[in-house]
Amino acid sequence: MSAPMTAKITQLLTPIIEAQGVTLYDLEFIKEGGDKILRLYIDKAEGVDLNDCERVSRAAEAELDIHDPIPTAYYLEVSSPGVERKLTKPEHYAKYIGHKIAIKLYGSVDGRRKFTGILASYEDGNLSLTEEDGQTRHFEQAQVSACRLAVFE
């Protein structure tokens, strides 16, 4: 999904989702097994439950039916981002400074593409990660192909 389309859907759904007592953490439009899926990740401080997902799904579906911003057939899914949630936006990185993360790079640094450690800082698209041995590494967000909280590592 293009950035303008993502922005349009985010703008359309954010007030609807917040009216349900949760926030829109992220969204993605993907193809899985021939089906296109609009997946909304919702969050709240005390955690998301099935009732939250159901309420948001109904409200979002009604709004999407009215405005029809996606010109192709798709399925709508509403989910929690989970405990090992992806970090994709600057506000995600800022919120989880001091937490353990795992990153994968597009290329390699010192022959490695995967790093795990404490997110020490994030500013202007640059992040610092302190590994278990105490070494701090610096990465540009553009180098990072995937980043998530690393609760179980």
XYZ file of N, CA and C in Angstrom:
459
model
N 0.855 -1.166 0.000
C 0.000 0.000 0.000
C 0.899 1.226 0.000
N 0.542 2.185 -0.782
C 1.337 3.398 -0.891
C 1.230 4.230 0.388
N 2.223 5.070 0.618
C 2.221 5.939 1.797
C 0.999 6.865 1.813
N 0.610 7.466 0.665
C -0.590 8.310 0.693
C -1.864 7.517 1.044
N -1.968 6.279 0.560
C -3.138 5.456 0.868
C -3.146 5.083 2.352
N -1.972 4.726 2.883
C -1.860 4.410 4.303
C -2.263 5.619 5.142
N -1.776 6.798 4.759
C -2.110 8.027 5.492
C -3.614 8.301 5.430
N -4.212 8.086 4.269
C -5.647 8.329 4.099
C -6.469 7.391 4.991
N -6.113 6.122 5.007
C -6.846 5.150 5.822
C -6.615 5.425 7.305
N -5.389 5.775 7.672
C -5.091 6.119 9.062
C -5.927 7.311 9.506
N -5.979 8.334 8.679
C -6.760 9.536 8.999
C -8.251 9.206 9.110
N -8.735 8.350 8.243
C -10.146 7.966 8.239
C -10.504 7.150 9.486
N -9.653 6.205 9.847
C -10.000 5.254 10.911
C -9.585 5.660 12.325
N -8.594 6.520 12.470
C -8.112 6.870 13.807
C -9.225 7.360 14.735
N -10.057 8.318 14.326
C -11.113 8.758 15.256
C -12.135 7.662 15.558
N -12.411 6.818 14.604
C -13.359 5.716 14.787
C -12.798 4.714 15.805
N -11.516 4.411 15.666
C -10.857 3.461 16.554
C -10.729 4.042 17.962
N -10.338 5.308 18.061
C -10.200 5.932 19.377
C -11.541 6.037 20.095
N -12.631 6.155 19.348
C -13.970 6.181 19.952
C -14.308 4.845 20.614
N -13.568 3.799 20.261
C -13.768 2.473 20.857
C -12.879 2.254 22.084
N -12.127 3.304 22.481
C -11.304 3.209 23.682
C -9.935 2.599 23.474
N -9.488 2.517 22.219
C -8.167 1.976 21.901
C -7.471 2.914 20.920
N -6.205 2.650 20.649
C -5.468 3.447 19.674
C -5.065 2.569 18.489
N -4.861 3.197 17.362
C -4.348 2.499 16.184
C -2.828 2.482 16.307
N -2.268 1.306 16.571
C -0.821 1.156 16.709
C -0.155 1.162 15.335
N -0.746 0.432 14.401
C -0.179 0.334 13.059
C -1.208 -0.304 12.143
N -0.944 -0.263 10.858
C -1.779 -0.974 9.891
C -0.907 -1.441 8.750
N -1.372 -2.501 8.095
C -0.665 -3.004 6.921
C -1.677 -3.560 5.932
N -1.342 -3.461 4.678
C -2.154 -4.026 3.604
C -1.254 -5.004 2.889
N -1.564 -6.289 3.046
C -0.665 -7.329 2.541
C -1.427 -8.351 1.715
N -0.668 -9.143 0.988
C -1.228 -10.256 0.231
C -0.759 -11.541 0.895
N -1.724 -12.382 1.261
C -1.414 -13.680 1.861
C -2.201 -14.745 1.134
N -1.489 -15.641 0.479
C -2.145 -16.751 -0.205
C -3.195 -16.330 -1.209
N -2.957 -15.282 -1.939
C -3.899 -14.834 -2.953
C -4.951 -13.865 -2.436
N -5.079 -13.736 -1.124
C -6.036 -12.803 -0.534
C -5.331 -11.521 -0.129
N -6.019 -10.402 -0.267
C -5.498 -9.129 0.223
C -6.136 -8.864 1.575
N -5.302 -8.416 2.515
C -5.758 -8.224 3.885
C -5.353 -6.840 4.376
N -6.334 -6.111 4.893
C -6.063 -4.875 5.606
C -6.052 -5.257 7.080
N -4.876 -5.200 7.692
C -4.729 -5.606 9.087
C -4.495 -4.370 9.940
N -5.369 -4.173 10.916
C -5.263 -3.069 11.856
C -4.729 -3.618 13.170
N -3.693 -2.991 13.696
C -3.159 -3.360 14.996
C -3.603 -2.291 15.986
N -4.335 -2.707 17.014
C -4.846 -1.767 18.000
C -4.185 -2.031 19.346
N -4.173 -1.003 20.197
C -3.495 -1.139 21.482
C -4.193 -0.273 22.522
N -4.000 -0.631 23.780
C -4.385 0.200 24.917
C -3.524 -0.226 26.100
N -3.428 0.646 27.087
C -2.501 0.439 28.205
C -2.695 -0.896 28.907
N -3.928 -1.287 29.147
C -4.180 -2.532 29.875
C -4.234 -3.760 28.976
N -3.938 -3.583 27.708
C -3.934 -4.702 26.765
C -5.260 -4.832 26.035
N -5.192 -5.376 24.861
C -6.349 -5.538 23.980
C -6.949 -6.923 24.180
N -8.270 -6.992 24.189
C -8.928 -8.299 24.273
C -9.811 -8.513 23.038
N -10.413 -9.673 22.971
C -11.237 -10.032 21.821
C -12.397 -9.065 21.625
N -12.992 -8.594 22.712
C -14.100 -7.637 22.606
C -13.647 -6.336 21.947
N -12.433 -5.867 22.281
C -11.893 -4.666 21.646
C -11.757 -4.874 20.142
N -11.192 -6.014 19.769
C -10.994 -6.315 18.349
C -12.330 -6.377 17.615
N -13.304 -6.973 18.233
C -14.624 -7.111 17.624
C -15.292 -5.747 17.431
N -15.246 -4.904 18.472
C -15.842 -3.559 18.376
C -15.171 -2.738 17.280
N -13.848 -2.766 17.278
C -13.103 -1.987 16.285
C -13.378 -2.521 14.883
N -13.433 -3.828 14.739
C -13.704 -4.426 13.436
C -15.040 -3.948 12.877
N -16.067 -3.977 13.698
C -17.397 -3.537 13.245
C -17.409 -2.047 12.883
N -16.818 -1.234 13.744
C -16.801 0.209 13.503
C -15.966 0.554 12.266
N -14.799 -0.067 12.138
C -13.920 0.208 10.994
C -14.558 -0.274 9.699
N -15.165 -1.453 9.738
C -15.810 -1.991 8.544
C -16.913 -1.060 8.050
N -17.707 -0.535 8.964
C -18.780 0.387 8.579
C -18.210 1.646 7.928
N -17.147 2.189 8.510
C -16.535 3.397 7.957
C -15.884 3.125 6.605
N -15.224 2.008 6.471
C -14.595 1.645 5.198
C -15.642 1.401 4.114
N -16.778 0.828 4.481
C -17.855 0.617 3.512
C -18.414 1.942 3.007
N -18.511 2.924 3.885
C -19.037 4.239 3.493
C -18.083 4.942 2.544
N -16.797 4.978 2.893
C -15.818 5.766 2.133
C -15.108 4.980 1.040
N -15.065 3.665 1.132
C -14.481 2.777 0.131
C -13.115 3.262 -0.390
N -12.126 3.427 0.521
C -10.834 3.969 0.101
C -9.922 2.980 -0.625
N -10.258 1.702 -0.584
C -9.405 0.682 -1.211
C -10.151 0.127 -2.421
N -9.613 0.330 -3.611
C -10.346 -0.014 -4.839
C -10.324 -1.497 -5.224
N -9.976 -2.366 -4.311
C -9.917 -3.795 -4.599
C -10.553 -4.570 -3.443
N -10.896 -5.811 -3.695
C -11.470 -6.655 -2.637
C -10.396 -7.007 -1.615
N -10.777 -7.042 -0.345
C -9.840 -7.366 0.716
C -10.606 -7.858 1.941
N -9.876 -8.468 2.842
C -10.420 -8.879 4.132
C -9.901 -7.907 5.184
N -10.717 -7.598 6.172
C -10.316 -6.756 7.279
C -10.006 -7.643 8.487
N -8.843 -7.430 9.089
C -8.477 -8.125 10.321
C -8.081 -7.082 11.349
N -8.483 -7.311 12.587
C -8.111 -6.426 13.688
C -7.420 -7.278 14.739
N -6.264 -6.816 15.207
C -5.444 -7.613 16.101
C -4.673 -6.726 17.064
N -4.176 -7.337 18.109
C -3.206 -6.693 18.992
C -1.844 -6.772 18.308
N -0.967 -5.799 18.542
C 0.376 -5.916 17.975
C 1.218 -6.992 18.663
N 0.753 -7.502 19.803
C 1.466 -8.572 20.504
C 2.600 -8.058 21.366
N 3.134 -8.934 22.201
C 4.208 -8.517 23.102
C 5.526 -8.307 22.361
N 5.739 -9.032 21.281
C 6.944 -8.827 20.481
C 6.602 -7.998 19.237
N 5.925 -6.895 19.508
C 5.424 -6.024 18.447
C 6.525 -5.411 17.593
N 6.171 -5.153 16.350
C 7.077 -4.484 15.431
C 7.183 -3.016 15.822
N 8.358 -2.473 15.643
C 8.570 -1.036 15.796
C 8.781 -0.493 14.395
N 7.863 0.337 13.935
C 7.937 0.827 12.558
C 7.921 2.342 12.449
N 7.459 3.015 13.480
C 7.297 4.472 13.435
C 8.192 5.131 14.481
N 8.549 6.387 14.271
C 9.360 7.083 15.272
C 8.757 7.032 16.676
N 7.429 7.153 16.776
C 6.807 7.120 18.105
C 6.926 5.745 18.765
N 6.998 4.678 17.972
C 7.216 3.344 18.529
C 8.609 3.273 19.166
N 9.612 3.726 18.418
C 10.977 3.696 18.930
C 11.093 4.543 20.200
N 10.519 5.737 20.170
C 10.598 6.635 21.329
C 9.953 6.001 22.563
N 8.844 5.315 22.377
C 8.121 4.706 23.499
C 8.917 3.564 24.142
N 9.709 2.857 23.355
C 10.374 1.661 23.862
C 11.872 1.821 24.113
N 12.323 3.060 24.279
C 13.711 3.275 24.706
C 13.871 2.619 26.075
N 14.949 1.859 26.225
C 15.199 1.145 27.476
C 14.706 -0.294 27.450
N 14.031 -0.681 26.365
C 13.529 -2.051 26.225
C 14.441 -2.848 25.279
N 14.387 -4.148 25.429
C 15.173 -5.042 24.575
C 14.498 -5.163 23.215
N 15.287 -5.006 22.159
C 14.782 -5.117 20.793
C 15.661 -6.054 19.980
N 15.108 -6.525 18.881
C 15.861 -7.314 17.912
C 15.700 -6.626 16.566
N 16.799 -6.411 15.880
C 16.729 -5.788 14.564
C 17.394 -6.683 13.526
N 16.888 -6.549 12.309
C 17.508 -7.179 11.138
C 17.842 -6.047 10.184
N 18.991 -6.166 9.552
C 19.443 -5.135 8.628
C 19.274 -5.584 7.185
N 19.171 -4.615 6.290
C 19.161 -4.925 4.861
C 20.514 -5.469 4.434
N 21.564 -4.859 4.899
C 22.925 -5.308 4.606
C 23.551 -5.870 5.868
N 24.860 -5.899 5.904
C 25.511 -6.427 7.104
C 26.481 -5.392 7.675
N 26.717 -5.527 8.971
C 27.691 -4.711 9.693
C 28.576 -5.697 10.449
N 29.867 -5.612 10.207
C 30.811 -6.553 10.823
C 30.395 -7.997 10.555
N 29.892 -8.260 9.359
C 29.502 -9.610 8.957
C 28.197 -10.108 9.566
N 27.468 -9.239 10.231
C 26.201 -9.625 10.874
C 25.040 -8.823 10.304
N 23.880 -9.490 10.260
C 22.658 -8.811 9.826
C 21.639 -8.698 10.948
N 21.852 -9.417 12.063
C 20.908 -9.412 13.185
C 21.607 -8.940 14.453
N 20.908 -8.093 15.195
C 21.433 -7.566 16.450
C 20.312 -7.545 17.484
N 20.660 -7.837 18.727
C 19.714 -7.787 19.837
C 20.364 -7.012 20.967
N 19.578 -6.157 21.595
C 20.092 -5.391 22.722
C 19.060 -4.403 23.216
N 19.486 -3.528 24.088
C 18.610 -2.513 24.665
C 18.611 -1.290 23.750
N 17.421 -0.828 23.408
C 17.299 0.396 22.610
C 17.710 1.563 23.505
N 18.891 2.100 23.254
C 19.457 3.147 24.104
C 18.922 4.523 23.736
N 18.715 4.760 22.439
C 18.208 6.065 22.013
C 17.636 5.964 20.610
N 16.808 6.950 20.302
C 16.274 7.097 18.951
C 16.054 8.576 18.713
N 16.660 9.078 17.644
C 16.486 10.488 17.326
C 16.729 10.712 15.837
N 15.795 11.384 15.210
C 15.909 11.756 13.799
C 16.273 10.581 12.895
N 15.637 9.430 13.109
C 15.870 8.275 12.258
C 17.138 7.508 12.562
N 17.786 7.820 13.671
C 18.991 7.114 14.092
C 18.733 6.443 15.429
N 19.127 5.161 15.523
C 18.922 4.463 16.783
C 20.230 3.903 17.289
N 20.313 3.806 18.611
C 21.469 3.215 19.271
C 20.989 2.003 20.037
N 21.747 0.922 19.923
C 21.407 -0.339 20.555
C 22.607 -0.799 21.374
N 22.385 -1.085 22.653
C 23.464 -1.567 23.509
C 23.330 -3.073 23.644
N 24.335 -3.779 23.128
C 24.323 -5.241 23.168
C 24.681 -5.742 24.565
N 24.478 -7.030 24.771
C 24.709 -7.654 26.074
C 26.147 -7.465 26.570
N 27.117 -7.409 25.645
C 28.516 -7.234 26.032
C 28.865 -5.779 26.358
N 27.853 -4.893 26.286
C 28.062 -3.484 26.614
C 28.402 -2.607 25.431
N 28.642 -3.218 24.269
C 28.969 -2.444 23.076
C 27.716 -1.753 22.547
N 27.839 -0.460 22.274
C 26.728 0.295 21.702
C 26.957 0.463 20.212
N 25.950 0.108 19.466
C 26.006 0.219 18.005
C 24.977 1.250 17.556
N 25.306 1.925 16.477
C 24.435 2.974 15.953
C 23.984 2.582 14.547
N 22.705 2.755 14.282
C 22.136 2.413 12.985
C 21.214 3.532 12.516
N 21.176 3.717 11.222
C 20.156 4.575 10.635
C 18.926 3.710 10.419
N 17.751 4.271 10.636
C 16.528 3.494 10.461
C 16.434 2.941 9.042
N 17.009 3.640 8.066
C 16.989 3.178 6.680
C 17.757 1.870 6.498
N 18.680 1.537 7.417
C 19.427 0.277 7.355
C 18.596 -0.898 7.877
N 17.562 -0.606 8.659
C 16.821 -1.628 9.399
C 15.664 -2.159 8.557
N 15.694 -3.450 8.266
C 14.596 -4.058 7.506
C 13.461 -4.491 8.418
N 13.762 -4.817 9.685
C 12.731 -5.213 10.648
C 13.237 -4.938 12.056
N 12.320 -4.498 12.912
C 12.645 -4.256 14.306
C 11.432 -4.649 15.139
N 11.684 -5.334 16.248
C 10.589 -5.741 17.129
C 11.099 -5.778 18.559
N 10.158 -5.740 19.502
C 10.521 -5.956 20.898
C 10.987 -7.402 21.023
N 11.975 -7.627 21.860
C 12.542 -8.976 22.017
C 12.278 -9.475 23.434
N 11.056 -9.799 23.719
C 10.643 -10.227 25.052
C 11.176 -11.610 25.389
N 11.214 -12.507 24.422
C 11.528 -13.905 24.699
C 12.959 -14.296 24.345
N 13.815 -13.358 24.065
C 15.209 -13.685 23.719
C 16.105 -13.461 24.903
